[in-house]
């Protein structure tokens, strides 16, 4: 993503007023096309933690500016956030071990307490605060509120990790209709009311399908899907669902990319037409993807 970063600084220094105007004009057809449509943005805890905006607050601010701009030109953005590194950090401070299985955090009752503390007490309010500082009406909500996200246990190995079984889209439609920007923390409840930790990629994908979203964008800490995770030149620019299923079987996709790709495939099945994986550490990656002709990251299609 160095290329995008460099491009942004070159743009700042070199662009004439006419060039800047041309960029706004370039955005016009995209604004017209996407105005009124729903875009679900998964903001990875890794993108927040490692952003290139300088301090963590600057990274969040750049992200919030993008979301507020989308909202201001008539899109209906929904943010779903993760918090992997932030949860790791508190677990370490408390001396609790982290364990992952197939890219998902094995969650004991004790781990769940920490997950809730970090997502609901730290990450969610900091995103909401940035949106509201910019004059918009961000509203924090978790999947447990108003039974927004219902789940069942993923497996016997994972403990209190949920698989999404249902999304109550009406809750989000109402918030969006009233001009709020929902910021969703990825916990959910089963039918008995037990709270579960759900991977935020899966929540984002289920929310995108339930809202019939135009786009689902995953902002993470890598520029997209790589055929070889250690080789930056192996970035996949565009890929169909069938080929992606083959890659999953081959074991090219590991760790946190597993839930991302599995949930992206679920979104394809759920009718979401455009799915993008982008480096959310890069300043304004979201705006570049949605409002310019430049294609960045990985696009996943049916
Ligand atoms: N084939 C692959 N291509 C690209 N990244 C991969 C691949 N296989 C594994 N990864 C890993 O997936 C990671 C991204 O997932 P991860 O869960 O860590 O972040 P996130 O979902 O953005 O954050 P959070 O889980 O906090 O919401 C990358 O940092 C990368 O190391
Ligand atoms: Mg993740």
CSV table of C-alpha atoms and ligand atoms in Angstrom, one decimal:
chain,number,residue,atom,x,y,z
A,1,UNK,CA,0.0,0.0,0.0
A,2,UNK,CA,3.0,2.2,0.0
A,3,UNK,CA,2.1,3.2,-3.6
A,4,UNK,CA,-1.3,4.6,-2.4
A,5,UNK,CA,0.4,6.5,0.5
A,6,UNK,CA,2.9,8.0,-1.8
A,7,UNK,CA,0.2,8.9,-4.4
A,8,UNK,CA,-1.7,10.8,-1.7
A,9,UNK,CA,1.3,12.8,-0.7
A,10,UNK,CA,2.2,13.5,-4.3
A,11,UNK,CA,-1.4,14.6,-5.0
A,12,UNK,CA,-1.2,17.0,-2.0
A,13,UNK,CA,2.0,18.6,-3.3
A,14,UNK,CA,1.6,18.6,-7.0
A,15,UNK,CA,-2.0,19.0,-7.9
A,16,UNK,CA,-3.2,22.2,-9.4
A,17,UNK,CA,-6.7,23.6,-8.6
A,18,UNK,CA,-7.9,22.2,-11.9
A,19,UNK,CA,-6.6,18.8,-11.0
A,20,UNK,CA,-8.4,18.9,-7.7
A,21,UNK,CA,-11.6,20.0,-9.4
A,22,UNK,CA,-11.2,17.1,-11.8
A,23,UNK,CA,-11.1,14.6,-8.9
A,24,UNK,CA,-14.3,16.0,-7.6
A,25,UNK,CA,-15.9,15.7,-11.0
A,26,UNK,CA,-14.6,12.1,-11.3
A,27,UNK,CA,-16.5,11.3,-8.1
A,28,UNK,CA,-19.8,12.6,-9.5
A,29,UNK,CA,-21.0,9.5,-11.4
A,30,UNK,CA,-20.1,7.3,-8.4
A,31,UNK,CA,-22.0,9.6,-6.1
A,32,UNK,CA,-25.1,9.5,-8.4
A,33,UNK,CA,-24.8,5.7,-8.7
A,34,UNK,CA,-24.4,4.9,-5.0
A,35,UNK,CA,-26.6,7.6,-3.4
A,36,UNK,CA,-29.4,5.9,-1.5
A,37,UNK,CA,-27.6,2.5,-1.4
A,38,UNK,CA,-26.3,0.7,1.7
A,39,UNK,CA,-22.6,0.1,2.2
A,40,UNK,CA,-21.4,-2.1,5.0
A,41,UNK,CA,-17.8,-1.4,6.1
A,42,UNK,CA,-15.9,-3.9,8.4
A,43,UNK,CA,-13.2,-1.9,10.2
A,44,UNK,CA,-10.6,-4.3,11.4
A,45,UNK,CA,-9.1,-3.9,14.8
A,46,UNK,CA,-5.7,-4.4,13.0
A,47,UNK,CA,-6.4,-1.4,10.7
A,48,UNK,CA,-7.2,0.8,13.7
A,49,UNK,CA,-4.1,-0.4,15.6
A,50,UNK,CA,-1.6,0.0,12.7
A,51,UNK,CA,-2.9,3.0,10.8
A,52,UNK,CA,-0.5,5.2,8.9
A,53,UNK,CA,-2.2,8.4,9.9
A,54,UNK,CA,0.3,8.9,12.8
A,55,UNK,CA,-1.5,8.5,16.1
A,56,UNK,CA,-4.4,6.1,16.6
A,57,UNK,CA,-6.7,9.0,16.8
A,58,UNK,CA,-5.6,10.3,13.4
A,59,UNK,CA,-6.2,6.9,11.8
A,60,UNK,CA,-9.7,6.8,13.3
A,61,UNK,CA,-10.3,10.4,12.2
A,62,UNK,CA,-9.4,9.7,8.6
A,63,UNK,CA,-11.7,6.6,8.6
A,64,UNK,CA,-14.5,8.7,10.2
A,65,UNK,CA,-14.1,11.4,7.6
A,66,UNK,CA,-14.6,8.8,4.8
A,67,UNK,CA,-17.7,7.4,6.5
A,68,UNK,CA,-19.2,10.9,7.1
A,69,UNK,CA,-18.5,11.9,3.5
A,70,UNK,CA,-20.3,8.8,2.3
A,71,UNK,CA,-23.2,9.6,4.5
A,72,UNK,CA,-23.2,13.3,3.5
A,73,UNK,CA,-23.6,12.4,-0.2
A,74,UNK,CA,-26.6,10.1,0.4
A,75,UNK,CA,-25.1,6.7,1.0
A,76,UNK,CA,-26.3,4.6,4.0
A,77,UNK,CA,-23.1,3.4,5.7
A,78,UNK,CA,-23.1,0.8,8.4
A,79,UNK,CA,-19.8,0.2,10.3
A,80,UNK,CA,-19.0,-3.2,11.9
A,81,UNK,CA,-15.8,-3.2,13.8
A,82,UNK,CA,-13.4,-5.8,15.1
A,83,UNK,CA,-10.8,-5.4,17.9
A,84,UNK,CA,-8.4,-8.3,17.7
A,85,UNK,CA,-5.1,-6.6,18.8
A,86,UNK,CA,-7.0,-4.5,21.4
A,87,UNK,CA,-8.4,-7.6,23.0
A,88,UNK,CA,-5.0,-9.3,22.8
A,89,UNK,CA,-3.4,-6.4,24.6
A,90,UNK,CA,-5.9,-6.5,27.5
A,91,UNK,CA,-5.7,-10.3,27.8
A,92,UNK,CA,-1.9,-10.0,28.0
A,93,UNK,CA,-2.2,-7.4,30.7
A,94,UNK,CA,-4.5,-9.6,32.7
A,95,UNK,CA,-2.3,-12.7,32.1
A,96,UNK,CA,-5.0,-14.6,30.2
A,97,UNK,CA,-3.7,-16.7,27.3
A,98,UNK,CA,-5.0,-16.2,23.7
A,99,UNK,CA,-5.8,-19.2,21.6
A,100,UNK,CA,-7.1,-19.4,18.0
A,101,UNK,CA,-8.7,-22.2,16.0
A,102,UNK,CA,-9.3,-21.8,12.3
A,103,UNK,CA,-8.8,-18.0,12.6
A,104,UNK,CA,-11.4,-17.6,15.4
A,105,UNK,CA,-10.6,-16.7,19.0
A,106,UNK,CA,-11.4,-19.6,21.4
A,107,UNK,CA,-13.6,-17.9,23.9
A,108,UNK,CA,-14.0,-18.9,27.6
A,109,UNK,CA,-16.4,-17.1,29.9
A,110,UNK,CA,-13.3,-15.2,31.2
A,111,UNK,CA,-12.2,-14.3,27.6
A,112,UNK,CA,-15.8,-13.1,26.8
A,113,UNK,CA,-15.7,-10.6,29.7
A,114,UNK,CA,-12.5,-9.1,28.2
A,115,UNK,CA,-14.0,-9.2,24.6
A,116,UNK,CA,-17.1,-7.3,25.9
A,117,UNK,CA,-15.0,-4.8,27.9
A,118,UNK,CA,-12.8,-4.0,24.9
A,119,UNK,CA,-15.4,-3.9,22.1
A,120,UNK,CA,-18.1,-2.2,24.1
A,121,UNK,CA,-16.0,-0.1,26.4
A,122,UNK,CA,-13.1,1.0,24.2
A,123,UNK,CA,-13.2,0.4,20.4
A,124,UNK,CA,-16.9,1.1,19.8
A,125,UNK,CA,-17.1,4.4,21.7
A,126,UNK,CA,-13.9,5.6,20.1
A,127,UNK,CA,-15.3,5.1,16.6
A,128,UNK,CA,-18.6,6.7,17.5
A,129,UNK,CA,-16.8,9.7,19.1
A,130,UNK,CA,-14.8,10.4,16.0
A,131,UNK,CA,-17.9,10.3,13.8
A,132,UNK,CA,-19.7,12.6,16.1
A,133,UNK,CA,-16.8,15.0,16.4
A,134,UNK,CA,-17.3,15.5,12.6
A,135,UNK,CA,-20.9,16.5,13.2
A,136,UNK,CA,-22.6,13.3,12.3
A,137,UNK,CA,-24.8,11.1,14.4
A,138,UNK,CA,-22.9,7.9,14.9
A,139,UNK,CA,-24.6,5.5,17.3
A,140,UNK,CA,-23.0,2.5,19.0
A,141,UNK,CA,-25.0,-0.7,19.0
A,142,UNK,CA,-24.0,-4.3,19.7
A,143,UNK,CA,-25.4,-7.4,18.1
A,144,UNK,CA,-27.0,-8.1,21.5
A,145,UNK,CA,-29.1,-4.9,21.5
A,146,UNK,CA,-32.7,-5.3,20.3
A,147,UNK,CA,-31.6,-8.9,19.3
A,148,UNK,CA,-29.9,-7.4,16.3
A,149,UNK,CA,-27.7,-10.5,15.8
A,150,UNK,CA,-28.7,-13.9,16.9
A,151,UNK,CA,-26.3,-16.8,16.9
A,152,UNK,CA,-25.7,-20.5,17.6
A,153,UNK,CA,-22.3,-22.0,18.9
A,154,UNK,CA,-19.8,-22.4,16.1
A,155,UNK,CA,-18.4,-25.7,17.4
A,156,UNK,CA,-17.3,-27.7,20.5
A,157,UNK,CA,-13.7,-26.4,20.0
A,158,UNK,CA,-14.4,-22.7,20.2
A,159,UNK,CA,-16.4,-22.2,23.4
A,160,UNK,CA,-18.5,-19.0,23.4
A,161,UNK,CA,-18.0,-18.2,19.7
A,162,UNK,CA,-21.2,-17.7,17.8
A,163,UNK,CA,-22.1,-18.3,14.2
A,164,UNK,CA,-24.7,-15.8,13.0
A,165,UNK,CA,-28.1,-17.4,12.5
A,166,UNK,CA,-30.2,-14.2,12.0
A,167,UNK,CA,-29.9,-10.5,11.6
A,168,UNK,CA,-32.8,-8.2,12.6
A,169,UNK,CA,-32.5,-5.8,9.7
A,170,UNK,CA,-35.4,-3.6,10.8
A,171,UNK,CA,-33.3,-2.2,13.7
A,172,UNK,CA,-30.6,-0.9,11.3
A,173,UNK,CA,-33.2,0.3,8.7
A,174,UNK,CA,-34.8,2.4,11.3
A,175,UNK,CA,-31.5,3.9,12.5
A,176,UNK,CA,-30.5,4.6,8.9
A,177,UNK,CA,-33.9,6.1,8.0
A,178,UNK,CA,-33.5,8.5,10.9
A,179,UNK,CA,-30.1,9.6,9.7
A,180,UNK,CA,-27.9,7.7,12.2
A,181,UNK,CA,-24.7,5.9,11.3
A,182,UNK,CA,-24.8,2.6,13.1
A,183,UNK,CA,-21.5,1.3,14.5
A,184,UNK,CA,-22.0,-2.4,15.4
A,185,UNK,CA,-19.9,-4.3,17.9
A,186,UNK,CA,-19.6,-8.0,17.1
A,187,UNK,CA,-21.2,-9.8,19.9
A,188,UNK,CA,-24.5,-11.6,19.6
A,189,UNK,CA,-27.0,-13.7,21.7
A,190,UNK,CA,-28.5,-17.1,21.4
A,191,UNK,CA,-32.1,-17.8,22.0
A,192,UNK,CA,-31.6,-18.2,25.7
A,193,UNK,CA,-30.0,-14.7,25.9
A,194,UNK,CA,-26.4,-16.1,26.4
A,195,UNK,CA,-23.9,-13.6,24.9
A,196,UNK,CA,-21.3,-14.9,22.4
A,197,UNK,CA,-18.2,-13.5,20.7
A,198,UNK,CA,-18.7,-13.5,16.9
A,199,UNK,CA,-16.0,-12.8,14.5
A,200,UNK,CA,-16.7,-9.3,13.1
A,201,UNK,CA,-16.1,-10.4,9.5
A,202,UNK,CA,-19.1,-12.8,9.8
A,203,UNK,CA,-21.2,-10.1,11.5
A,204,UNK,CA,-20.4,-7.6,8.7
A,205,UNK,CA,-21.2,-10.2,6.0
A,206,UNK,CA,-24.5,-11.2,7.6
A,207,UNK,CA,-25.5,-7.6,8.1
A,208,UNK,CA,-24.7,-6.8,4.4
A,209,UNK,CA,-26.8,-9.7,3.2
A,210,UNK,CA,-29.7,-8.8,5.5
A,211,UNK,CA,-29.7,-5.2,4.3
A,212,UNK,CA,-29.2,-6.1,0.7
A,213,UNK,CA,-26.1,-3.9,0.7
A,214,UNK,CA,-24.7,-2.6,-2.6
A,215,UNK,CA,-21.2,-3.1,-1.2
A,216,UNK,CA,-19.3,-4.9,1.6
A,217,UNK,CA,-15.8,-3.5,2.3
A,218,UNK,CA,-13.3,-5.1,4.6
A,219,UNK,CA,-10.7,-2.7,5.9
A,220,UNK,CA,-7.7,-4.7,7.3
A,221,UNK,CA,-4.0,-4.5,7.7
A,222,UNK,CA,-2.9,-6.0,4.4
A,223,UNK,CA,-3.6,-4.6,0.9
A,224,UNK,CA,-5.8,-7.5,-0.1
A,225,UNK,CA,-5.8,-11.3,-0.6
A,226,UNK,CA,-2.4,-12.7,-1.5
A,227,UNK,CA,-1.8,-16.1,-3.2
A,228,UNK,CA,1.2,-16.4,-0.9
A,229,UNK,CA,0.7,-14.4,2.3
A,230,UNK,CA,4.5,-13.6,2.5
A,231,UNK,CA,4.7,-12.3,-1.0
A,232,UNK,CA,3.4,-8.8,-1.7
A,233,UNK,CA,3.6,-9.2,-5.4
A,234,UNK,CA,1.1,-12.1,-5.2
A,235,UNK,CA,-1.9,-9.7,-4.6
A,236,UNK,CA,-5.1,-10.9,-6.2
A,237,UNK,CA,-6.9,-7.9,-7.8
A,238,UNK,CA,-10.1,-9.6,-8.7
A,239,UNK,CA,-11.5,-13.1,-8.0
A,240,UNK,CA,-14.7,-15.1,-8.4
A,241,UNK,CA,-16.4,-17.2,-5.7
A,242,UNK,CA,-15.5,-20.6,-7.3
A,243,UNK,CA,-11.8,-19.9,-7.5
A,244,UNK,CA,-11.9,-18.5,-3.9
A,245,UNK,CA,-13.4,-21.8,-2.6
A,246,UNK,CA,-10.5,-23.7,-4.3
A,247,UNK,CA,-8.0,-21.4,-2.6
A,248,UNK,CA,-9.6,-22.1,0.8
A,249,UNK,CA,-9.4,-25.8,0.2
A,250,UNK,CA,-5.7,-25.5,-0.8
A,251,UNK,CA,-4.7,-23.8,2.5
A,252,UNK,CA,-3.3,-20.6,1.0
A,253,UNK,CA,-5.6,-18.7,3.3
A,254,UNK,CA,-4.7,-18.8,6.9
A,255,UNK,CA,-5.3,-17.0,10.3
A,256,UNK,CA,-7.6,-14.0,10.3
A,257,UNK,CA,-8.0,-14.2,6.5
A,258,UNK,CA,-10.1,-17.5,6.9
A,259,UNK,CA,-13.2,-15.8,8.5
A,260,UNK,CA,-12.8,-12.9,6.0
A,261,UNK,CA,-12.9,-15.1,3.0
A,262,UNK,CA,-15.5,-17.5,4.4
A,263,UNK,CA,-17.8,-14.6,5.3
A,264,UNK,CA,-17.2,-12.9,1.9
A,265,UNK,CA,-18.3,-16.1,0.2
A,266,UNK,CA,-21.5,-16.1,2.4
A,267,UNK,CA,-22.1,-12.5,1.3
A,268,UNK,CA,-21.8,-13.5,-2.4
A,269,UNK,CA,-24.4,-16.3,-1.7
A,270,UNK,CA,-26.5,-13.7,0.2
A,271,UNK,CA,-26.6,-11.5,-3.0
A,272,UNK,CA,-24.1,-8.8,-2.2
A,273,UNK,CA,-22.6,-7.9,-5.6
A,274,UNK,CA,-19.4,-6.1,-4.8
A,275,UNK,CA,-17.1,-7.1,-2.0
A,276,UNK,CA,-13.7,-5.5,-1.5
A,277,UNK,CA,-10.7,-6.2,0.7
A,278,UNK,CA,-8.6,-3.1,1.3
A,279,UNK,CA,-5.7,-1.9,3.4
A,280,UNK,CA,-7.6,0.2,6.0
A,281,UNK,CA,-4.3,1.6,7.4
A,282,UNK,CA,-3.8,3.7,4.3
A,283,UNK,CA,-5.4,7.1,4.6
A,284,UNK,CA,-8.8,7.4,2.8
A,285,UNK,CA,-8.6,4.0,1.2
A,286,UNK,CA,-12.4,3.8,1.4
A,287,UNK,CA,-13.0,7.0,-0.6
A,288,UNK,CA,-10.4,6.0,-3.2
A,289,UNK,CA,-12.2,2.7,-3.7
A,290,UNK,CA,-15.8,4.0,-3.8
A,291,UNK,CA,-15.4,7.4,-5.6
A,292,UNK,CA,-12.5,7.0,-8.1
A,293,UNK,CA,-11.7,5.0,-11.1
A,294,UNK,CA,-8.7,3.5,-9.3
A,295,UNK,CA,-9.3,-0.1,-8.2
A,296,UNK,CA,-7.3,-0.9,-5.1
A,297,UNK,CA,-7.1,-4.1,-3.0
A,298,UNK,CA,-9.0,-7.3,-3.9
A,299,UNK,CA,-12.4,-7.4,-5.4
A,300,UNK,CA,-14.5,-10.5,-4.9
A,301,UNK,CA,-17.5,-11.3,-7.2
A,302,UNK,CA,-20.0,-14.0,-7.8
B,1,LIG,N1,-3.6,-15.3,1.8
B,1,LIG,C1,-3.6,-14.3,2.6
B,1,LIG,N2,-3.6,-13.0,2.0
B,1,LIG,C2,-3.6,-11.9,2.8
B,1,LIG,N3,-3.6,-12.0,4.2
B,1,LIG,C3,-3.6,-13.2,4.8
B,1,LIG,C4,-3.6,-14.4,4.0
B,1,LIG,N4,-3.6,-15.4,4.9
B,1,LIG,C5,-3.6,-14.9,6.1
B,1,LIG,N5,-3.6,-13.6,6.1
B,1,LIG,C6,-3.5,-12.7,7.3
B,1,LIG,O1,-4.8,-12.2,7.6
B,1,LIG,C7,-4.6,-11.0,8.4
B,1,LIG,C8,-5.9,-10.1,8.4
B,1,LIG,O2,-6.8,-10.7,9.3
B,1,LIG,P1,-7.0,-10.2,10.8
B,1,LIG,O3,-8.1,-11.0,11.5
B,1,LIG,O4,-5.6,-10.4,11.5
B,1,LIG,O5,-7.3,-8.7,10.8
B,1,LIG,P2,-8.7,-7.9,10.8
B,1,LIG,O6,-9.8,-8.9,10.6
B,1,LIG,O7,-8.6,-6.8,9.9
B,1,LIG,O8,-8.8,-7.3,12.3
B,1,LIG,P3,-9.8,-7.8,13.5
B,1,LIG,O9,-9.8,-9.3,13.5
B,1,LIG,O10,-9.2,-7.2,14.7
B,1,LIG,O11,-11.1,-7.3,13.1
B,1,LIG,C9,-3.5,-10.3,7.7
B,1,LIG,O12,-2.7,-9.5,8.5
B,1,LIG,C10,-2.6,-11.5,7.2
B,1,LIG,O13,-1.5,-11.7,8.0
B,2,LIG,MG1,-10.1,-10.6,11.9
